[in-house]
PDB file of C-alpha atoms in Angstrom:
ATOM      1  CA  GLN A   1      33.062 125.192 136.669  1.00 76.00           C
ATOM      2  CA  LYS A   2      34.163 124.097 140.136  1.00 84.00           C
ATOM      3  CA  GLU A   3      34.805 126.769 142.741  1.00 90.00           C
ATOM      4  CA  VAL A   4      38.160 125.193 143.533  1.00 94.00           C
ATOM      5  CA  GLU A   5      40.378 123.750 140.820  1.00 94.00           C
ATOM      6  CA  GLN A   6      43.234 121.385 141.537  1.00 94.00           C
ATOM      7  CA  ASP A   7      45.308 119.388 139.088  1.00 84.00           C
ATOM      8  CA  PRO A   8      44.587 115.729 139.927  1.00 79.00           C
ATOM      9  CA  GLY A   9      47.980 114.600 138.632  1.00 82.00           C
ATOM     10  CA  PRO A  10      49.113 111.943 139.197  1.00 91.00           C
ATOM     11  CA  LEU A  11      52.462 113.357 140.232  1.00 94.00           C
ATOM     12  CA  SER A  12      55.464 111.061 140.576  1.00 96.00           C
ATOM     13  CA  VAL A  13      58.751 112.313 142.019  1.00 96.00           C
ATOM     14  CA  PRO A  14      61.978 110.763 143.317  1.00 97.00           C
ATOM     15  CA  GLU A  15      62.718 110.727 147.024  1.00 97.00           C
ATOM     16  CA  GLY A  16      64.267 114.007 148.175  1.00 97.00           C
ATOM     17  CA  ALA A  17      62.579 116.122 145.510  1.00 97.00           C
ATOM     18  CA  ILE A  18      60.711 119.338 146.201  1.00 97.00           C
ATOM     19  CA  VAL A  19      57.017 118.935 145.454  1.00 97.00           C
ATOM     20  CA  SER A  20      54.726 121.792 144.496  1.00 96.00           C
ATOM     21  CA  LEU A  21      50.954 121.366 144.704  1.00 96.00           C
ATOM     22  CA  ASN A  22      48.570 124.096 143.637  1.00 96.00           C
ATOM     23  CA  CYS A  23      44.955 125.154 143.706  1.00 96.00           C
ATOM     24  CA  THR A  24      43.092 128.058 142.200  1.00 96.00           C
ATOM     25  CA  TYR A  25      39.723 129.316 143.295  1.00 95.00           C
ATOM     26  CA  SER A  26      37.084 131.619 141.939  1.00 94.00           C
ATOM     27  CA  ASN A  27      35.222 132.808 145.034  1.00 89.00           C
ATOM     28  CA  SER A  28      37.060 135.739 146.601  1.00 87.00           C
ATOM     29  CA  ALA A  29      34.979 135.263 149.763  1.00 85.00           C
ATOM     30  CA  PHE A  30      37.048 132.235 150.746  1.00 87.00           C
ATOM     31  CA  GLN A  31      39.029 133.300 153.774  1.00 85.00           C
ATOM     32  CA  TYR A  32      40.485 130.136 155.263  1.00 87.00           C
ATOM     33  CA  PHE A  33      42.701 127.735 153.383  1.00 92.00           C
ATOM     34  CA  MET A  34      43.719 124.247 154.338  1.00 93.00           C
ATOM     35  CA  TRP A  35      45.706 121.355 152.999  1.00 96.00           C
ATOM     36  CA  TYR A  36      44.682 117.837 153.867  1.00 95.00           C
ATOM     37  CA  ARG A  37      46.531 114.594 153.203  1.00 96.00           C
ATOM     38  CA  GLN A  38      44.507 111.490 152.519  1.00 93.00           C
ATOM     39  CA  TYR A  39      45.945 108.016 152.425  1.00 92.00           C
ATOM     40  CA  SER A  40      44.058 105.348 150.543  1.00 85.00           C
ATOM     41  CA  ARG A  41      40.784 104.398 152.250  1.00 80.00           C
ATOM     42  CA  LYS A  42      41.463 106.770 155.154  1.00 86.00           C
ATOM     43  CA  GLY A  43      39.963 110.073 156.249  1.00 89.00           C
ATOM     44  CA  PRO A  44      41.612 113.377 155.290  1.00 92.00           C
ATOM     45  CA  GLU A  45      44.262 114.494 157.783  1.00 92.00           C
ATOM     46  CA  LEU A  46      44.878 118.208 158.335  1.00 91.00           C
ATOM     47  CA  LEU A  47      48.374 119.311 157.302  1.00 93.00           C
ATOM     48  CA  MET A  48      48.313 123.084 157.085  1.00 91.00           C
ATOM     49  CA  TYR A  49      45.884 125.871 157.887  1.00 88.00           C
ATOM     50  CA  THR A  50      46.244 129.499 156.825  1.00 88.00           C
ATOM     51  CA  TYR A  51      43.987 132.522 156.710  1.00 82.00           C
ATOM     52  CA  SER A  52      46.096 135.263 155.238  1.00 78.00           C
ATOM     53  CA  SER A  53      48.229 135.855 152.208  1.00 84.00           C
ATOM     54  CA  GLY A  54      51.860 134.890 152.606  1.00 87.00           C
ATOM     55  CA  ASN A  55      53.792 131.834 153.641  1.00 90.00           C
ATOM     56  CA  LYS A  56      53.430 129.486 156.571  1.00 92.00           C
ATOM     57  CA  GLU A  57      56.014 126.860 157.327  1.00 94.00           C
ATOM     58  CA  ASP A  58      55.719 123.665 159.366  1.00 93.00           C
ATOM     59  CA  GLY A  59      58.678 121.328 159.160  1.00 95.00           C
ATOM     60  CA  ARG A  60      59.081 120.146 155.579  1.00 97.00           C
ATOM     61  CA  PHE A  61      55.797 121.752 154.535  1.00 97.00           C
ATOM     62  CA  THR A  62      55.208 125.332 153.405  1.00 96.00           C
ATOM     63  CA  ALA A  63      51.777 126.699 152.555  1.00 96.00           C
ATOM     64  CA  GLN A  64      51.526 129.774 150.402  1.00 95.00           C
ATOM     65  CA  VAL A  65      48.442 131.895 149.808  1.00 95.00           C
ATOM     66  CA  ASP A  66      48.048 134.650 147.231  1.00 94.00           C
ATOM     67  CA  LYS A  67      44.571 136.084 147.629  1.00 91.00           C
ATOM     68  CA  SER A  68      45.050 138.661 144.892  1.00 92.00           C
ATOM     69  CA  SER A  69      45.619 135.853 142.384  1.00 93.00           C
ATOM     70  CA  LYS A  70      43.252 133.408 144.114  1.00 94.00           C
ATOM     71  CA  TYR A  71      46.017 130.863 144.196  1.00 94.00           C
ATOM     72  CA  ILE A  72      47.345 128.637 146.949  1.00 96.00           C
ATOM     73  CA  SER A  73      50.284 126.260 147.021  1.00 96.00           C
ATOM     74  CA  LEU A  74      51.774 123.569 149.197  1.00 97.00           C
ATOM     75  CA  PHE A  75      55.483 122.827 148.988  1.00 97.00           C
ATOM     76  CA  ILE A  76      56.988 119.646 150.365  1.00 97.00           C
ATOM     77  CA  ARG A  77      60.743 119.647 150.826  1.00 97.00           C
ATOM     78  CA  ASP A  78      62.892 116.520 150.970  1.00 97.00           C
ATOM     79  CA  SER A  79      59.926 114.383 149.968  1.00 97.00           C
ATOM     80  CA  GLN A  80      59.742 110.881 151.411  1.00 97.00           C
ATOM     81  CA  PRO A  81      57.985 107.719 150.214  1.00 97.00           C
ATOM     82  CA  SER A  82      55.698 108.102 153.230  1.00 96.00           C
ATOM     83  CA  ASP A  83      54.442 111.362 151.676  1.00 97.00           C
ATOM     84  CA  SER A  84      52.781 109.320 148.938  1.00 97.00           C
ATOM     85  CA  ALA A  85      49.095 110.141 149.273  1.00 96.00           C
ATOM     86  CA  THR A  86      46.349 112.312 147.826  1.00 94.00           C
ATOM     87  CA  TYR A  87      46.652 115.971 148.783  1.00 96.00           C
ATOM     88  CA  LEU A  88      43.448 117.969 148.971  1.00 95.00           C
ATOM     89  CA  CYS A  89      43.210 121.709 149.203  1.00 96.00           C
ATOM     90  CA  ALA A  90      40.148 122.982 151.036  1.00 94.00           C
ATOM     91  CA  MET A  91      38.640 126.382 151.635  1.00 91.00           C
ATOM     92  CA  LYS A  92      36.114 127.872 153.938  1.00 87.00           C
ATOM     93  CA  LEU A  93      33.987 130.996 153.679  1.00 81.00           C
ATOM     94  CA  THR A  94      33.489 131.786 157.346  1.00 65.00           C
ATOM     95  CA  GLY A  95      35.890 132.037 160.173  1.00 56.00           C
ATOM     96  CA  GLY A  96      35.757 132.650 163.887  1.00 48.00           C
ATOM     97  CA  THR A  97      32.667 130.494 164.269  1.00 47.00           C
ATOM     98  CA  SER A  98      32.178 126.812 164.804  1.00 40.00           C
ATOM     99  CA  TYR A  99      30.508 126.082 161.504  1.00 50.00           C
ATOM    100  CA  GLY A 100      31.354 126.501 157.858  1.00 72.00           C
ATOM    101  CA  LYS A 101      31.489 123.863 155.168  1.00 85.00           C
ATOM    102  CA  LEU A 102      34.720 123.044 153.423  1.00 89.00           C
ATOM    103  CA  THR A 103      34.950 123.215 149.660  1.00 91.00           C
ATOM    104  CA  PHE A 104      37.601 120.851 148.368  1.00 93.00           C
ATOM    105  CA  GLY A 105      39.717 120.649 145.280  1.00 94.00           C
ATOM    106  CA  GLN A 106      39.812 117.385 143.352  1.00 91.00           C
ATOM    107  CA  GLY A 107      42.967 116.242 145.098  1.00 93.00           C
ATOM    108  CA  THR A 108      46.415 115.561 143.641  1.00 94.00           C
ATOM    109  CA  ILE A 109      47.728 112.008 143.782  1.00 94.00           C
ATOM    110  CA  LEU A 110      51.404 112.101 144.751  1.00 96.00           C
ATOM    111  CA  THR A 111      53.823 109.190 144.587  1.00 96.00           C
ATOM    112  CA  VAL A 112      57.351 109.537 145.949  1.00 97.00           C
ATOM    113  CA  HIS A 113      59.508 106.665 144.781  1.00 96.00           C
ATOM    114  CA  PRO A 114      62.731 105.599 146.522  1.00 94.00           C
TER     115      PRO A 114
ATOM    116  CA  ALA B   1      44.636 112.050 171.355  1.00 68.00           C
ATOM    117  CA  ALA B   2      41.028 111.072 170.792  1.00 79.00           C
ATOM    118  CA  GLY B   3      39.823 111.196 167.216  1.00 90.00           C
ATOM    119  CA  VAL B   4      36.506 111.181 165.425  1.00 94.00           C
ATOM    120  CA  ILE B   5      34.882 107.756 165.564  1.00 96.00           C
ATOM    121  CA  GLN B   6      32.604 106.475 162.859  1.00 97.00           C
ATOM    122  CA  SER B   7      30.595 103.300 162.752  1.00 97.00           C
ATOM    123  CA  PRO B   8      30.229 101.046 160.993  1.00 97.00           C
ATOM    124  CA  ARG B   9      33.405 101.197 158.950  1.00 95.00           C
ATOM    125  CA  HIS B  10      31.890  99.162 156.147  1.00 96.00           C
ATOM    126  CA  LEU B  11      28.259  98.677 155.188  1.00 97.00           C
ATOM    127  CA  ILE B  12      26.688  96.709 152.377  1.00 98.00           C
ATOM    128  CA  LYS B  13      23.051  97.305 151.522  1.00 97.00           C
ATOM    129  CA  GLU B  14      20.619  96.436 148.773  1.00 97.00           C
ATOM    130  CA  LYS B  15      18.837  99.002 146.651  1.00 97.00           C
ATOM    131  CA  ARG B  16      15.836 100.585 148.372  1.00 97.00           C
ATOM    132  CA  GLU B  17      17.090  99.595 151.827  1.00 97.00           C
ATOM    133  CA  THR B  18      17.909 102.040 154.606  1.00 98.00           C
ATOM    134  CA  ALA B  19      21.212 102.717 156.327  1.00 98.00           C
ATOM    135  CA  THR B  20      22.247 104.560 159.464  1.00 98.00           C
ATOM    136  CA  LEU B  21      25.756 105.928 159.869  1.00 98.00           C
ATOM    137  CA  LYS B  22      27.013 107.094 163.236  1.00 98.00           C
ATOM    138  CA  CYS B  23      29.614 109.670 164.165  1.00 98.00           C
ATOM    139  CA  TYR B  24      31.166 110.387 167.549  1.00 97.00           C
ATOM    140  CA  PRO B  25      33.051 113.705 167.514  1.00 95.00           C
ATOM    141  CA  ILE B  26      36.227 114.540 169.348  1.00 92.00           C
ATOM    142  CA  PRO B  27      35.409 115.313 173.010  1.00 90.00           C
ATOM    143  CA  ARG B  28      34.381 118.947 173.571  1.00 87.00           C
ATOM    144  CA  HIS B  29      33.750 119.493 169.872  1.00 89.00           C
ATOM    145  CA  ASP B  30      30.329 121.010 169.333  1.00 87.00           C
ATOM    146  CA  THR B  31      30.062 120.882 165.557  1.00 89.00           C
ATOM    147  CA  VAL B  32      29.692 117.897 163.264  1.00 93.00           C
ATOM    148  CA  TYR B  33      29.896 117.820 159.482  1.00 94.00           C
ATOM    149  CA  TRP B  34      29.011 115.068 157.020  1.00 96.00           C
ATOM    150  CA  TYR B  35      30.708 114.650 153.653  1.00 96.00           C
ATOM    151  CA  GLN B  36      30.255 112.189 150.806  1.00 96.00           C
ATOM    152  CA  GLN B  37      33.232 111.129 148.704  1.00 92.00           C
ATOM    153  CA  GLY B  38      32.582 109.166 145.538  1.00 91.00           C
ATOM    154  CA  PRO B  39      35.320 107.092 143.896  1.00 87.00           C
ATOM    155  CA  GLY B  40      38.110 109.348 142.680  1.00 84.00           C
ATOM    156  CA  GLN B  41      36.229 112.459 143.737  1.00 87.00           C
ATOM    157  CA  ASP B  42      36.699 115.145 146.341  1.00 88.00           C
ATOM    158  CA  PRO B  43      34.534 115.145 149.473  1.00 91.00           C
ATOM    159  CA  GLN B  44      31.205 116.882 148.977  1.00 93.00           C
ATOM    160  CA  PHE B  45      29.580 118.613 151.926  1.00 92.00           C
ATOM    161  CA  LEU B  46      26.206 117.198 152.950  1.00 95.00           C
ATOM    162  CA  ILE B  47      25.104 118.784 156.214  1.00 94.00           C
ATOM    163  CA  SER B  48      26.398 120.174 159.492  1.00 91.00           C
ATOM    164  CA  PHE B  49      25.184 120.620 163.049  1.00 92.00           C
ATOM    165  CA  TYR B  50      26.219 123.085 165.720  1.00 87.00           C
ATOM    166  CA  GLU B  51      25.071 122.569 169.275  1.00 88.00           C
ATOM    167  CA  LYS B  52      22.484 120.021 168.099  1.00 90.00           C
ATOM    168  CA  MET B  53      20.916 122.380 165.558  1.00 90.00           C
ATOM    169  CA  GLN B  54      21.353 122.129 161.808  1.00 90.00           C
ATOM    170  CA  SER B  55      23.774 124.876 160.836  1.00 86.00           C
ATOM    171  CA  ASP B  56      24.321 124.378 157.125  1.00 86.00           C
ATOM    172  CA  LYS B  57      23.040 122.195 154.334  1.00 88.00           C
ATOM    173  CA  GLY B  58      24.733 121.178 151.137  1.00 89.00           C
ATOM    174  CA  SER B  59      23.950 118.720 148.405  1.00 84.00           C
ATOM    175  CA  ILE B  60      22.114 116.264 150.610  1.00 92.00           C
ATOM    176  CA  PRO B  61      19.308 114.297 148.923  1.00 94.00           C
ATOM    177  CA  ASP B  62      15.833 114.487 150.436  1.00 95.00           C
ATOM    178  CA  ARG B  63      16.121 110.747 151.090  1.00 96.00           C
ATOM    179  CA  PHE B  64      18.815 111.496 153.658  1.00 97.00           C
ATOM    180  CA  SER B  65      18.298 113.003 157.069  1.00 96.00           C
ATOM    181  CA  ALA B  66      20.601 113.642 159.969  1.00 97.00           C
ATOM    182  CA  GLN B  67      20.592 114.858 163.513  1.00 96.00           C
ATOM    183  CA  GLN B  68      22.918 115.602 166.382  1.00 96.00           C
ATOM    184  CA  PHE B  69      22.062 114.250 169.793  1.00 95.00           C
ATOM    185  CA  SER B  70      22.490 115.642 173.313  1.00 94.00           C
ATOM    186  CA  ASP B  71      25.852 113.866 173.676  1.00 93.00           C
ATOM    187  CA  TYR B  72      26.933 115.524 170.383  1.00 94.00           C
ATOM    188  CA  HIS B  73      27.109 112.327 168.414  1.00 96.00           C
ATOM    189  CA  SER B  74      25.418 112.459 165.045  1.00 97.00           C
ATOM    190  CA  GLU B  75      23.593 109.992 162.844  1.00 98.00           C
ATOM    191  CA  LEU B  76      23.056 110.121 159.097  1.00 98.00           C
ATOM    192  CA  ASN B  77      19.978 108.221 157.998  1.00 97.00           C
ATOM    193  CA  MET B  78      19.726 107.175 154.381  1.00 97.00           C
ATOM    194  CA  SER B  79      16.558 105.691 152.926  1.00 97.00           C
ATOM    195  CA  SER B  80      15.580 104.243 149.546  1.00 97.00           C
ATOM    196  CA  LEU B  81      19.228 103.622 148.812  1.00 97.00           C
ATOM    197  CA  GLU B  82      20.372 103.888 145.210  1.00 97.00           C
ATOM    198  CA  LEU B  83      23.432 102.491 143.486  1.00 96.00           C
ATOM    199  CA  GLY B  84      24.800 106.026 143.231  1.00 95.00           C
ATOM    200  CA  ASP B  85      24.847 106.337 147.015  1.00 97.00           C
ATOM    201  CA  SER B  86      27.828 103.993 147.125  1.00 96.00           C
ATOM    202  CA  ALA B  87      30.630 106.136 148.498  1.00 96.00           C
ATOM    203  CA  LEU B  88      32.811 106.929 151.462  1.00 95.00           C
ATOM    204  CA  TYR B  89      30.939 108.954 154.053  1.00 97.00           C
ATOM    205  CA  PHE B  90      33.089 111.079 156.306  1.00 96.00           C
ATOM    206  CA  CYS B  91      32.198 112.781 159.497  1.00 96.00           C
ATOM    207  CA  ALA B  92      34.291 115.682 160.737  1.00 95.00           C
ATOM    208  CA  SER B  93      34.129 117.639 163.944  1.00 92.00           C
ATOM    209  CA  SER B  94      35.347 121.014 165.102  1.00 88.00           C
ATOM    210  CA  GLY B  95      35.221 123.125 168.199  1.00 81.00           C
ATOM    211  CA  THR B  96      37.256 124.863 170.857  1.00 64.00           C
ATOM    212  CA  GLY B  97      40.286 123.376 172.525  1.00 55.00           C
ATOM    213  CA  THR B  98      41.834 122.068 169.358  1.00 54.00           C
ATOM    214  CA  ARG B  99      45.235 122.773 167.914  1.00 55.00           C
ATOM    215  CA  VAL B 100      43.660 125.029 165.318  1.00 59.00           C
ATOM    216  CA  PRO B 101      40.225 126.375 166.295  1.00 58.00           C
ATOM    217  CA  ASP B 102      37.321 125.871 163.905  1.00 68.00           C
ATOM    218  CA  THR B 103      39.296 123.396 161.861  1.00 80.00           C
ATOM    219  CA  GLN B 104      37.593 120.200 160.889  1.00 87.00           C
ATOM    220  CA  TYR B 105      39.078 116.888 161.915  1.00 90.00           C
ATOM    221  CA  PHE B 106      37.917 113.918 159.917  1.00 93.00           C
ATOM    222  CA  GLY B 107      37.004 110.422 160.961  1.00 95.00           C
ATOM    223  CA  PRO B 108      38.116 107.292 159.104  1.00 93.00           C
ATOM    224  CA  GLY B 109      34.895 107.151 157.106  1.00 95.00           C
ATOM    225  CA  THR B 110      32.164 104.608 156.483  1.00 97.00           C
ATOM    226  CA  ARG B 111      32.338 102.820 153.162  1.00 96.00           C
ATOM    227  CA  LEU B 112      28.807 102.227 151.930  1.00 97.00           C
ATOM    228  CA  THR B 113      28.240  99.812 149.087  1.00 97.00           C
ATOM    229  CA  VAL B 114      24.782  99.566 147.574  1.00 97.00           C
ATOM    230  CA  LEU B 115      24.143  96.450 145.506  1.00 96.00           C
TER     231      LEU B 115
END
């Protein structure tokens, strides 16, 4: 079983919809949680970064972490066709240092159609 | 803003050949990570370097080696290439002075095809 589970989708929504992306994890030692967006044939781009339970908002994006349930979410409001991409959750064991590998979920393929 | 640079962007090799992938981190970043992403898969951590020393090792085959040089660029050397090595290879860097400290910023990747 993978340490980080993410529904690969694909997920198809109309423009303007609210999108909910989720990941669960099994290792309670994960302390840092990230969401990356990856367009086809491009490198992952950091969207959100959190290290505590609760919500963090950045524009149309909200990241939610529930450490007690080992569950993280990314919400996208007013989704746009340009949001169409693969969304990867990622987690890290260590923090406060300059090293620490990321463990990724499988990625969810999102398509926002006009 | 400067990003992570990887070269080459595309590489085609035959089985049993060798390949060298290069990564130039964001200026002032002291840590470099290498990941392998197979088709339709999530990136898998290979190896990382902090201040030119290996800091962590993941699922990197013995046929692969890597190092970080004095200018902080890194090279991933792959020998006796196999068909299964065909993948996207990403380099990421992290360090101080970024928007979010210790966060990894990814390069565009090198697409390796082994024939």
